[in-house]
Short mmCIF file of C-alpha atoms in Angstrom, two decimals:
data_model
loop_
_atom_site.label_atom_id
_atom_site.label_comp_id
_atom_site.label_asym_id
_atom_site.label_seq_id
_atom_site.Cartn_x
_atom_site.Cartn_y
_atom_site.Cartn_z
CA UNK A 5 0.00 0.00 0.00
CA UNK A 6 1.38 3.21 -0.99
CA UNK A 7 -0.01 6.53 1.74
CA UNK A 8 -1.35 6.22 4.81
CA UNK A 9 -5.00 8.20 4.32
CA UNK A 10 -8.07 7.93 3.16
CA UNK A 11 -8.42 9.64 -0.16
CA UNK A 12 -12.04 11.20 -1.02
CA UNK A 13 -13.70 12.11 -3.98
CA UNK A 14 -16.56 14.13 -4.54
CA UNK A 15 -19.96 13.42 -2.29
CA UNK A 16 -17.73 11.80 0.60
CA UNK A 17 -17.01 8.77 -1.34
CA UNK A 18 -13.44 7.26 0.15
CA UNK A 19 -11.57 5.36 -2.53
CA UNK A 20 -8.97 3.18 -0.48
CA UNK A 21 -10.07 1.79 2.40
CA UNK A 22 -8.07 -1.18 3.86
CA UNK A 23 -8.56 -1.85 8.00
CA UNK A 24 -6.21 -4.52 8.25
CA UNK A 25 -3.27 -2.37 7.39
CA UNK A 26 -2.12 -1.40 10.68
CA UNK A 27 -0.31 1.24 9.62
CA UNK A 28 -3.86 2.43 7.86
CA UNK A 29 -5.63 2.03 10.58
CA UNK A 30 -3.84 3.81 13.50
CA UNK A 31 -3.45 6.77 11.29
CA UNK A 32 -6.69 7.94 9.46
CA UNK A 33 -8.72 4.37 9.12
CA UNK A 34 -9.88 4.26 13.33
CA UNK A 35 -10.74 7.41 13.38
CA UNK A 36 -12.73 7.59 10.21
CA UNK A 37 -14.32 4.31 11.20
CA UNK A 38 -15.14 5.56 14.71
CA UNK A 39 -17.03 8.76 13.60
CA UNK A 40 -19.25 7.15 11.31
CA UNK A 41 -20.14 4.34 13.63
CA UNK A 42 -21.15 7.75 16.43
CA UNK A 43 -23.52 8.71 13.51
CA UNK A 44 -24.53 5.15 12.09
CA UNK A 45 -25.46 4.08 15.59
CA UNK A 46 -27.47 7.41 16.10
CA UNK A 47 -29.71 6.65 12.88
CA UNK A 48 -30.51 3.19 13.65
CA UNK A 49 -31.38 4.05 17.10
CA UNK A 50 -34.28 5.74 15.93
CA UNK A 51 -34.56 3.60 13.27
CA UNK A 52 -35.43 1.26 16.28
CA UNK A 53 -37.81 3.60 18.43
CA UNK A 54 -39.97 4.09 15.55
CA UNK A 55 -40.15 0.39 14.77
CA UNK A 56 -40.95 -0.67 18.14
CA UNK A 57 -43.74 2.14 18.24
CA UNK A 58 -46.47 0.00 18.34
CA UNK A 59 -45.53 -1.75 21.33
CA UNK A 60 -46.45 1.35 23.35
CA UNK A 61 -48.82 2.49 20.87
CA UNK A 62 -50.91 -0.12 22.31
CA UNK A 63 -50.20 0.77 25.76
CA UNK A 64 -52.45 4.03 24.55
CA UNK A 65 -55.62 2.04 23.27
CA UNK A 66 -57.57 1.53 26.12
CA UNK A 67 -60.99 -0.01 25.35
CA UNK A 68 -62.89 2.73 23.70
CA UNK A 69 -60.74 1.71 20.57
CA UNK A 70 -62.20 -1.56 20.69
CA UNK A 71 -59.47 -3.76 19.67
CA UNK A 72 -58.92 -7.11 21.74
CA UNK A 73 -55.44 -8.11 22.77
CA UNK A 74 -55.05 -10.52 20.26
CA UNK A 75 -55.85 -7.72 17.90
CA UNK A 76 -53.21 -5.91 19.68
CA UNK A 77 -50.76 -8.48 19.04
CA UNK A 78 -50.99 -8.30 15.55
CA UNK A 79 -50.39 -4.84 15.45
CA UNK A 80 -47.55 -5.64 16.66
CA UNK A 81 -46.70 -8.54 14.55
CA UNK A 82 -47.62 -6.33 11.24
CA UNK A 83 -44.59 -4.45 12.29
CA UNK A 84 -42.72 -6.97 12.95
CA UNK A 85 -43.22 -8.59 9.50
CA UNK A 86 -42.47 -5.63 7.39
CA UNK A 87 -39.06 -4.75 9.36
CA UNK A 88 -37.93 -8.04 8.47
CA UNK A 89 -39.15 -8.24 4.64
CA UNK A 90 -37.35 -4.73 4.14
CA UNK A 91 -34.51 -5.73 5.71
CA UNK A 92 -32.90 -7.47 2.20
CA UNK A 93 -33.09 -4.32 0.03
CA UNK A 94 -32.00 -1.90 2.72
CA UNK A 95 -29.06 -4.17 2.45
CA UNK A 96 -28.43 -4.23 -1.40
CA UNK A 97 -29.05 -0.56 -0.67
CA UNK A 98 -25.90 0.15 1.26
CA UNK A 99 -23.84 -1.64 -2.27
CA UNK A 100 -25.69 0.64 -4.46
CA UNK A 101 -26.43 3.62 -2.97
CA UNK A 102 -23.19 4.12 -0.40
CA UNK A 103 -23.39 3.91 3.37
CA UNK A 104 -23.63 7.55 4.25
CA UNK A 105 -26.19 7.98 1.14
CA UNK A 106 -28.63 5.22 2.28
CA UNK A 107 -28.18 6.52 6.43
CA UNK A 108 -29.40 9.59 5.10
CA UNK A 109 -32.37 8.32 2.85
CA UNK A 110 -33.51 5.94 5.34
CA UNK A 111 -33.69 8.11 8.30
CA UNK A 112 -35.77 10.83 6.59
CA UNK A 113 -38.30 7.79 5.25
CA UNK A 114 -38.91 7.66 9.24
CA UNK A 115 -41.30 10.62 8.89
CA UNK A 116 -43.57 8.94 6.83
CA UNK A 117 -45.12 6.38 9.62
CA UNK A 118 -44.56 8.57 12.39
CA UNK A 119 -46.57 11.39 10.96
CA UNK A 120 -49.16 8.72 9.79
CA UNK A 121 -49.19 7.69 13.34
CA UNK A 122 -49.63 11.35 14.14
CA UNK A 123 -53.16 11.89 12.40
CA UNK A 124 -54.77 8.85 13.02
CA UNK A 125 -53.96 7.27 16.56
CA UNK A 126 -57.44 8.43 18.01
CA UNK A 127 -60.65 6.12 18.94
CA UNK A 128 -62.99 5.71 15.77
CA UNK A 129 -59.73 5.00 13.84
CA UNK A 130 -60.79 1.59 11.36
CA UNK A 131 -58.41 -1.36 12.52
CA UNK A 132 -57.43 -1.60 8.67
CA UNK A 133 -55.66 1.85 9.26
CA UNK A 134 -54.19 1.05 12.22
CA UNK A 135 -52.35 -2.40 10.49
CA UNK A 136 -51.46 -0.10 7.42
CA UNK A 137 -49.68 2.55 9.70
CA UNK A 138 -48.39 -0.24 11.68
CA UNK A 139 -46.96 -1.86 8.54
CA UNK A 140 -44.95 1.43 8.20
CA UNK A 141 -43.41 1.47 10.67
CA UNK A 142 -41.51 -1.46 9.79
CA UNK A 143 -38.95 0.76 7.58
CA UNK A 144 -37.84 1.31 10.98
CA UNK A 145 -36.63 -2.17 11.02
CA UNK A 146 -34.43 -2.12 7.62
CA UNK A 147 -32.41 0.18 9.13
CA UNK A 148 -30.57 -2.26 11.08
CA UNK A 149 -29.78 -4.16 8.09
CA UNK A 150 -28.39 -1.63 6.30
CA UNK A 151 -26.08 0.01 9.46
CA UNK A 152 -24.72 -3.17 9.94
CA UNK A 153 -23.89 -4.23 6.57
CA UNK A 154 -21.91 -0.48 5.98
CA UNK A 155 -20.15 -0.64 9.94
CA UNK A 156 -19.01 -4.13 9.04
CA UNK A 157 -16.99 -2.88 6.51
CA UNK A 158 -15.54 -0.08 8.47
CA UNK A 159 -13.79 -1.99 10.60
CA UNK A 160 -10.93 -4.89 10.95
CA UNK A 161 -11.74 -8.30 11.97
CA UNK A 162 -10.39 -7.76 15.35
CA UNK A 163 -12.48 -5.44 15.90
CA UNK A 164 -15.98 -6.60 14.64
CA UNK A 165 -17.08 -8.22 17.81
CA UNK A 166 -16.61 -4.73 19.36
CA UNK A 167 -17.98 -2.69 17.12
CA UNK A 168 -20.78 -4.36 15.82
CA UNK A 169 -21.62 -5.11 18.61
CA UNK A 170 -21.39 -1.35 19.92
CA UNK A 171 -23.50 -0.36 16.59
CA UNK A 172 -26.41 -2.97 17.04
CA UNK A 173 -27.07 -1.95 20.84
CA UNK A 174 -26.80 1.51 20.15
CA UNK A 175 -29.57 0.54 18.16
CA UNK A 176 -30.98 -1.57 19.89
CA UNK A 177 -31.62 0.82 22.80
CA UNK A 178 -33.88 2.69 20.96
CA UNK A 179 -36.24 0.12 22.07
CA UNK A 180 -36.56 0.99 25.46
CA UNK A 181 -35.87 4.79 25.34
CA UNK A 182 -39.59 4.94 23.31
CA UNK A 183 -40.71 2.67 25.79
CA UNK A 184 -39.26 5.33 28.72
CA UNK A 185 -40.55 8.00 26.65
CA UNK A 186 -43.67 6.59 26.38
CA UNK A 187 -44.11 5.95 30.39
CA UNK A 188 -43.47 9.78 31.08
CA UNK A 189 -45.89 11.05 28.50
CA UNK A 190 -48.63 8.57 30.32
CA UNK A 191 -47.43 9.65 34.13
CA UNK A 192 -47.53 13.14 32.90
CA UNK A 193 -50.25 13.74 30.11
CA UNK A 194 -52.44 10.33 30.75
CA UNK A 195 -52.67 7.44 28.83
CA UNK A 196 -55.30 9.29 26.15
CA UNK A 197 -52.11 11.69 24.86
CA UNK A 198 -50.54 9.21 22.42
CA UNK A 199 -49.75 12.36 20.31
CA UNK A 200 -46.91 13.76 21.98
CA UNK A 201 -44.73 10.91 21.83
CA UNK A 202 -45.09 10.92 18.18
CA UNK A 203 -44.52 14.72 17.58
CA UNK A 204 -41.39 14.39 19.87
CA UNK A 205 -39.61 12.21 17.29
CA UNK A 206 -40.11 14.46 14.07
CA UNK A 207 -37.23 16.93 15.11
CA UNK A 208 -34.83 14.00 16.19
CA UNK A 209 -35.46 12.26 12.66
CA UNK A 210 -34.50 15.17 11.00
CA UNK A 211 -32.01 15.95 13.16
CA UNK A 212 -30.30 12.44 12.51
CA UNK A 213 -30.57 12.74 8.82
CA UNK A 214 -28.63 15.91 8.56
CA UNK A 215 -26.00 14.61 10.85
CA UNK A 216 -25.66 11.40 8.65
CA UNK A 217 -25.06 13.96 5.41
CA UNK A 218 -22.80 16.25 7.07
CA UNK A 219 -20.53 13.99 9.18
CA UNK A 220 -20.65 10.31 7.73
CA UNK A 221 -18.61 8.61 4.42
CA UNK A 222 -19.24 6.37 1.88
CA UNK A 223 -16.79 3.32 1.16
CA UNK A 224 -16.44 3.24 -2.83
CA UNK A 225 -14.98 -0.91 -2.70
CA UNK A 226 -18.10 -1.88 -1.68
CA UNK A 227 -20.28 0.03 -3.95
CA UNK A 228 -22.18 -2.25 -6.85
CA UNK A 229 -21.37 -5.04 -5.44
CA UNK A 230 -25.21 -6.94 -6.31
CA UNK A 231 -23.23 -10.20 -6.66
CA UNK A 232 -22.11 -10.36 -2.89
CA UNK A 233 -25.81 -10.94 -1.81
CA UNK A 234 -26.29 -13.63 -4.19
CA UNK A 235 -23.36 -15.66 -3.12
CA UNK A 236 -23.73 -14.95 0.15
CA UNK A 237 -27.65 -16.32 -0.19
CA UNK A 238 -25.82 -19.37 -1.74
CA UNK A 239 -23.87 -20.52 1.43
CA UNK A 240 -25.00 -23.17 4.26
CA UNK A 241 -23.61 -20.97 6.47
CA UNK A 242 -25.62 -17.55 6.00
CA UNK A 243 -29.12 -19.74 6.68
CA UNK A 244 -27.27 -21.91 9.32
CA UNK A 245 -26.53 -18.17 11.51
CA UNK A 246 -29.41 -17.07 10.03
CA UNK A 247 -31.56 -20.09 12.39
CA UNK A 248 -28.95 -19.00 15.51
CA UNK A 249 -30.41 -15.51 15.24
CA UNK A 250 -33.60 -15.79 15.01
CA UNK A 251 -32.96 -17.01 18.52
CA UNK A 252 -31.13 -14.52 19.83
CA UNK A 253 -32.61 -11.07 17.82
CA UNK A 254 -35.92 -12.45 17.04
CA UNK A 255 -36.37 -13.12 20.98
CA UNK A 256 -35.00 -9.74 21.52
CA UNK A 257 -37.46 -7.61 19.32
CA UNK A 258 -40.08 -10.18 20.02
CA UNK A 259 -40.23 -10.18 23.38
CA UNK A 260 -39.50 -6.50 23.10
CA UNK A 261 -42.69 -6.17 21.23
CA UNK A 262 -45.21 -8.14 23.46
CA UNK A 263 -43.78 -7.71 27.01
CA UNK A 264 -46.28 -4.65 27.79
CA UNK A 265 -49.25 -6.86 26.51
CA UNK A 266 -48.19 -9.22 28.04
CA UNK A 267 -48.34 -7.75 31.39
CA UNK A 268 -51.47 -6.12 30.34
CA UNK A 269 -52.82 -9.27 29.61
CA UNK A 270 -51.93 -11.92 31.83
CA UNK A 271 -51.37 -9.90 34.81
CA UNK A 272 -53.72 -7.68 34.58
CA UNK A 273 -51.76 -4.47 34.90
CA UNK A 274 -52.68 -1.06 34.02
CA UNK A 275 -50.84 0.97 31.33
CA UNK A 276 -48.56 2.94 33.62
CA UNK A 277 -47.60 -0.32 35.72
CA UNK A 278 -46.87 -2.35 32.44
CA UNK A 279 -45.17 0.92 30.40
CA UNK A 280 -43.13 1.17 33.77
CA UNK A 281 -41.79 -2.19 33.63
CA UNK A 282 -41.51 -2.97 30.04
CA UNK A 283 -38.41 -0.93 28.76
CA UNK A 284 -35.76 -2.74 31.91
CA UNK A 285 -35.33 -6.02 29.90
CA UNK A 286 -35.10 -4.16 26.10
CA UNK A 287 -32.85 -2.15 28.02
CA UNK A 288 -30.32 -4.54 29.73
CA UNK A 289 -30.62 -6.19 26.33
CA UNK A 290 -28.87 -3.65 24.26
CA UNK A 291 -26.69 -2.45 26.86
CA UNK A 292 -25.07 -5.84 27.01
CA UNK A 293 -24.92 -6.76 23.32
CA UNK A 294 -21.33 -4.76 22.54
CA UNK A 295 -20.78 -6.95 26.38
CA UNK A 296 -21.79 -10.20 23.73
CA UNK A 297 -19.65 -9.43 21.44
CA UNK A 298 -16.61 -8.29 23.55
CA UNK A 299 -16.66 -11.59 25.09
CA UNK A 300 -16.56 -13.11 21.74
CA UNK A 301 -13.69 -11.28 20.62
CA UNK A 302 -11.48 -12.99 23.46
CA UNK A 303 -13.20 -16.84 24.09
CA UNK A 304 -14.66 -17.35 20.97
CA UNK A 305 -18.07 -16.75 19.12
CA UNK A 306 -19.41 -19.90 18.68
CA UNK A 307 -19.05 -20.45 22.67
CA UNK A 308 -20.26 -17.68 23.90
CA UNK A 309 -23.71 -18.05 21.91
CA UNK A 310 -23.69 -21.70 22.81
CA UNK A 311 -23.49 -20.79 26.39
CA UNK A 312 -26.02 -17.88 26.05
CA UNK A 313 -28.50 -19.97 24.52
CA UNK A 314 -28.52 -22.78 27.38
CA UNK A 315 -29.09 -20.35 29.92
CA UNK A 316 -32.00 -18.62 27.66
CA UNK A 317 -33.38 -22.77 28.21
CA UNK A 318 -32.51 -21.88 31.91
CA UNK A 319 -34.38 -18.43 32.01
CA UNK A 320 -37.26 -19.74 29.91
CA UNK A 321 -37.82 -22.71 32.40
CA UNK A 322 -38.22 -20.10 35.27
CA UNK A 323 -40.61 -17.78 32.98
CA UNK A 324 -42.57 -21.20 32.38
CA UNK A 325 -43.12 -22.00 36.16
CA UNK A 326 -44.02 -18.29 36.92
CA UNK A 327 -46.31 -18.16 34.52
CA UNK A 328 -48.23 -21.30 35.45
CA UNK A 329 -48.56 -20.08 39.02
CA UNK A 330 -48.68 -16.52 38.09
CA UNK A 331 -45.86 -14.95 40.40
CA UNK A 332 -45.08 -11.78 38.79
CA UNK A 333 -41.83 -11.29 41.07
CA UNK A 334 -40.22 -14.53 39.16
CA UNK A 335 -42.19 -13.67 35.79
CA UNK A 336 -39.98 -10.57 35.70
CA UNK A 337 -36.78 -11.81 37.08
CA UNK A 338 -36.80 -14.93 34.68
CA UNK A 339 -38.22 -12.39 31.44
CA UNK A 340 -35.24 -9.60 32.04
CA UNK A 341 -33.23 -12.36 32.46
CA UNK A 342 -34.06 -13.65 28.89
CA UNK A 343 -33.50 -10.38 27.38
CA UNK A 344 -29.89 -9.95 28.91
CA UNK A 345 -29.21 -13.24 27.60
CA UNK A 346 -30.65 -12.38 24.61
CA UNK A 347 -28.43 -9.29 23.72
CA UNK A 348 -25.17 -11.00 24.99
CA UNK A 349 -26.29 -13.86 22.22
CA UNK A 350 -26.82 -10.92 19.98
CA UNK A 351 -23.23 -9.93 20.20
CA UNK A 352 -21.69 -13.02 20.02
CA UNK A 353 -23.24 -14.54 16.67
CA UNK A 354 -22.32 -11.17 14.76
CA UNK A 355 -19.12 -11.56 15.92
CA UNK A 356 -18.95 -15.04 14.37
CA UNK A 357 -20.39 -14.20 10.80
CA UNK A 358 -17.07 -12.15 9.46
CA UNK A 359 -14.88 -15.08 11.19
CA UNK A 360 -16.92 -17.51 8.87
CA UNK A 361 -16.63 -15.84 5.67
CA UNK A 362 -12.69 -14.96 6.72
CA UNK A 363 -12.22 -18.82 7.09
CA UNK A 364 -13.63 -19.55 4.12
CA UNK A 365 -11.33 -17.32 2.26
CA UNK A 366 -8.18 -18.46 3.62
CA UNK A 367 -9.71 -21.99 3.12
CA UNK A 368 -9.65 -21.67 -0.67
CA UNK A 369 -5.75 -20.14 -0.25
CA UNK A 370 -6.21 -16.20 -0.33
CA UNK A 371 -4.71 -14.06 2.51
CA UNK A 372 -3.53 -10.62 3.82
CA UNK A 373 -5.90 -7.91 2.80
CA UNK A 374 -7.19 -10.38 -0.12
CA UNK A 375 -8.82 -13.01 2.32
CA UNK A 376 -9.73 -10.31 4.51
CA UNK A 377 -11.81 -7.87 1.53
CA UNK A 378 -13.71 -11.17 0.73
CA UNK A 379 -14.34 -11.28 4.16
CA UNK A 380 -16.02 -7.87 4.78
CA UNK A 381 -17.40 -8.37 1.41
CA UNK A 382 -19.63 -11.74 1.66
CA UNK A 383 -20.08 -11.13 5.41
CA UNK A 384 -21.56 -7.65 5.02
CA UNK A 385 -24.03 -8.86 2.28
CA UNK A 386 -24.73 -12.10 4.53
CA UNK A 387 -25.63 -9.72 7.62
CA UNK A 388 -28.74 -8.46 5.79
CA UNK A 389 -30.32 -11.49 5.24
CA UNK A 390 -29.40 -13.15 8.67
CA UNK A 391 -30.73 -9.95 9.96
CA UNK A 392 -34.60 -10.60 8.04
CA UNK A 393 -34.97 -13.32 9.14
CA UNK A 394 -33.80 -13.13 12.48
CA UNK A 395 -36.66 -10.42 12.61
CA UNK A 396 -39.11 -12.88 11.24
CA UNK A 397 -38.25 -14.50 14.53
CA UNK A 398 -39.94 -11.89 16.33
CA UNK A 399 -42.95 -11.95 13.90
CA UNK A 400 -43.40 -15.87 15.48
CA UNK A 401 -42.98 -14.60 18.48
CA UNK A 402 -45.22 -12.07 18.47
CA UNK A 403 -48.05 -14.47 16.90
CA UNK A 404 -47.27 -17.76 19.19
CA UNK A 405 -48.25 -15.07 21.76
CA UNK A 406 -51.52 -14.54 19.96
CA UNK A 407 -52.52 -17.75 19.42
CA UNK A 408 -51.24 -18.83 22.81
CA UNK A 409 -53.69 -15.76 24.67
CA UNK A 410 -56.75 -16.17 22.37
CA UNK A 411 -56.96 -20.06 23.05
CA UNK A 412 -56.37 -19.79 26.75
CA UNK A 413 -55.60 -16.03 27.90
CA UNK A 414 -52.44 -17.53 29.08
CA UNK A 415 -48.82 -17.20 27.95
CA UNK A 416 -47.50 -20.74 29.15
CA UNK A 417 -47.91 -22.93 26.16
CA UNK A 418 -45.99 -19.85 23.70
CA UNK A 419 -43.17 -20.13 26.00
CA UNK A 420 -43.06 -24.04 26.19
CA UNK A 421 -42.85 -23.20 22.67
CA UNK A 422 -39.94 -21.29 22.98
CA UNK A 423 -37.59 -23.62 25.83
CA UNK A 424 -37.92 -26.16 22.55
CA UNK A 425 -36.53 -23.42 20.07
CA UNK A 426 -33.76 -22.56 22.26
CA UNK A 427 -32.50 -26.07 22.89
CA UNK A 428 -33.16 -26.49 19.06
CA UNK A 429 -30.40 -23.46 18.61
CA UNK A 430 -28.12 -25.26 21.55
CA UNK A 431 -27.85 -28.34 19.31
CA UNK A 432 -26.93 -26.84 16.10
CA UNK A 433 -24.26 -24.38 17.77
CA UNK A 434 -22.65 -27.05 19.07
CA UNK A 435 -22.84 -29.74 16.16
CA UNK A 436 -21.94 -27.14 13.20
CA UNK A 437 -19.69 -24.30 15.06
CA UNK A 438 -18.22 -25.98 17.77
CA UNK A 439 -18.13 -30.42 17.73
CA UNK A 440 -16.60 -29.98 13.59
CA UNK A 441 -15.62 -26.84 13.56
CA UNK A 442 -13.90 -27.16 10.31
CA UNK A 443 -16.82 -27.16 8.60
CA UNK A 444 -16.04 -25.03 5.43
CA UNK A 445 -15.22 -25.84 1.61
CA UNK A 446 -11.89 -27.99 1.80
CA UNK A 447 -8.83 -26.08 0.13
CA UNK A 448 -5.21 -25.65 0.74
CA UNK A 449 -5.62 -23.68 3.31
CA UNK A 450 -8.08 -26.10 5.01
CA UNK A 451 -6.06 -26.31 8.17
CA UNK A 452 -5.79 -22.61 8.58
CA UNK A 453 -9.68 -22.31 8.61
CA UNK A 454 -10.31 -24.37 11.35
CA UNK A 455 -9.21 -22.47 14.78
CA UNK A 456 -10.94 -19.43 12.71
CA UNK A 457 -14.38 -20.99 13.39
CA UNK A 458 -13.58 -21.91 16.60
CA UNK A 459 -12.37 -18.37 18.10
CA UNK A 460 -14.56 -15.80 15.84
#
């Protein structure tokens, strides 16, 4: 490599950008990378409040709207759904459009449900209106997708864990901070103001949008590159993580979603106790998901989810019994549990998905900067679609919860459901990522791949 920096053209479009140089990185690369994670992480955590919406929405419709609680929960769900399906082209969107571009574009396309929300969250409101504002708000949801797909290829392998791990709880916070937000405006204005939460988040939309323009890059080498998604779409290994995360994120967002109702529902709390209790698990959940993928920098992805996952078995048990003899002391102790659990699993299996795609390349003989380009390359464009359908996970969430409350007002039999997932996840982790870890295309390098999926 010839130069040190990080040469621009016009529109902030950097030309070179190579993160494993060392010399690169400690002089212009970390920095650069740093500052537009600040901003990236900024977006997306709206990106998240918005998307979540719903679940306090709901908090809001007491019963002169005259929607049921399984009506409630698919609300909810519609959300869900559409966050996931737009996940894939907010993806593509980062390889066509350029990070920075696409941060910008997809924060300002937040206005559109939130002022939607704005003019028709008031009793008389048709239920069809309500699921077509819901489904919105699921843009909200593709902006995780495309944050992580551009952050990934910011940064060095080293440093993944950490960072994208940093970047999706930054995100991920935004979950609880509406739900925060929403449990002031109801001690404050009453739970018949749904209103001002809304018009609170138009200025910090815009606000994020401009800072996005004005402060963030985009990375030319990874611009057009259609082709990554399809061959990342191509490998075992995209839908194998893709299964891991729907158990780990899709329990995050899902339970995210349908705690409040939950509480509502089954315990019979009003909506100030529930909106006072739901954001402390969505919240320990994102503050411990850089904590997830920390730890998998140093022992190891693969072990660290595999390890996260049995104890979500252990935290589901205690949920189970709680639920059967309706203690809500244990019911919340074993449900924040499941969301700490939840982000720390969060962390760890994004930390593995670049140390996959890195094996592979130094399995078919590439290294240096060329093994690590394919890298960031098929393991930014697999991150998209792991991330859809690890949302669809909280779509099944959400509607085992429906189906679990309208046949028996209960929530017991939709987490029975979920203990089987997890040990489901346990078993694969361990057979695939951990028992043979070796498990990529044989090649020269073969040998070299193999303490790469054991450590990522």
């Amino acid at each position: 490599m010839t130069g040190t920096t990080a040469p621009r053209k016009g529109g902030r479009w950097i030309e070179r950008w190579e993160p494993e140089d060392e010399t690169f990185w400690k002089e212009t690369g970390e920095r650069t990378a740093r500052r537009n994670l600040l901003y990236s992480v900024l977006s997306e955590h709206i990106g998240f409040s918005i998307w979540s919406m719903w679940s306090v929405m709901v908090l809001f419709m007491g019963p002169q709207y005259g929607i049921d609680p399984a009506g409630k929960f698919f609300l909810i769900a519609t959300a869900t759904f559409v966050g996931a399906l737009v996940r894939v082209p907010y993806t593509f969107a980062v390889a066509r459009f350029g990070g920075r571009n696409w941060t910008v574009v997809s924060a300002l396309l937040l206005l559109a449900p939130t002022v939607a929300a704005l003019v028709v969250m008031e009793p008389g409101t048709s239920y069809a209106t309500f699921v077509a504002v819901a489904a919105l708000t699921g843009v909200g949801g593709g902006n995780f997708a495309s944050s992580m797909t551009n952050i990934n290829a910011f940064f060095p392998l080293r440093k993944k864990g950490w960072a994208l791990g940093l970047n999706a709880g930054g995100g991920n916070i935004g979950v609880p901070v509406v739900q925060l937000a929403a449990l002031l405006v109801i001690a404050t204005a009453g739970a018949d103001r749904p209103r001002l939460l809304l018009a609170a988040y138009l200025p910090l939309i815009v606000a994020a949008a401009v800072l996005a323009l004005v402060r963030m890059d985009n990375l030319a080498p990874v611009r057009n590159d259609a082709g990554a998604v399809r061959e990342a779409a191509r490998d075992v290994h995209t839908w194998i993580m893709a299964f891991l995360y729907v158990g780990t994120f899709g329990s995050f967002i899902g339970y995210s979603f349908a705690f409040g109702l939950v509480l509502q529902t089954q315990f019979g709390r009003t909506p100030l106790q529930a909106a006072s209790l739901t954001f402390i698990g969505p919240l320990l959940g994102s503050l411990v998901r850089p904590v997830g993928g920390a730890l998998a920098d140093r022992f190891g992805g693969a072990r660290i989810t595999l390890a996260g996952f049995v104890a979500m078995a252990a935290a589901t048990g205690v949920v189970v019994l709680a639920s059967v003899r309706e203690s809500l002391p244990v019911f919340l102790i074993g449900f924040v549990a499941l969301f700490a659990l939840s982000g720390v699993g969060n962390g760890s299996t994004y930390k593995m998905i670049p140390g996959i795609f890195q094996a592979k390349a130094l399995a078919r003989g590439m290294s240096g900067e060329e093994a690590a380009a394919y890298g960031r390359r098929l393991s930014g464009a697999a991150m998209g679609l792991i991330g859809a359908v690890g949302a669809l996970g909280g779509l099944a969430i959400n509607l085992v919860f429906r189906e679990a409350f309208a046949s028996s007002g209960s929530g017991s039999a939709a987490f029975v459901t979920f203990l089987g997932f997890y040990a489901a996840c346990c078993a694969v982790t361990w057979a695939v990522y951990l028992r043979r870890p070796a498990r990529v295309p044989a090649g020269a390098a073969a040998t070299e791949a193999k303490p790469q999926l054991t450590t990522v």
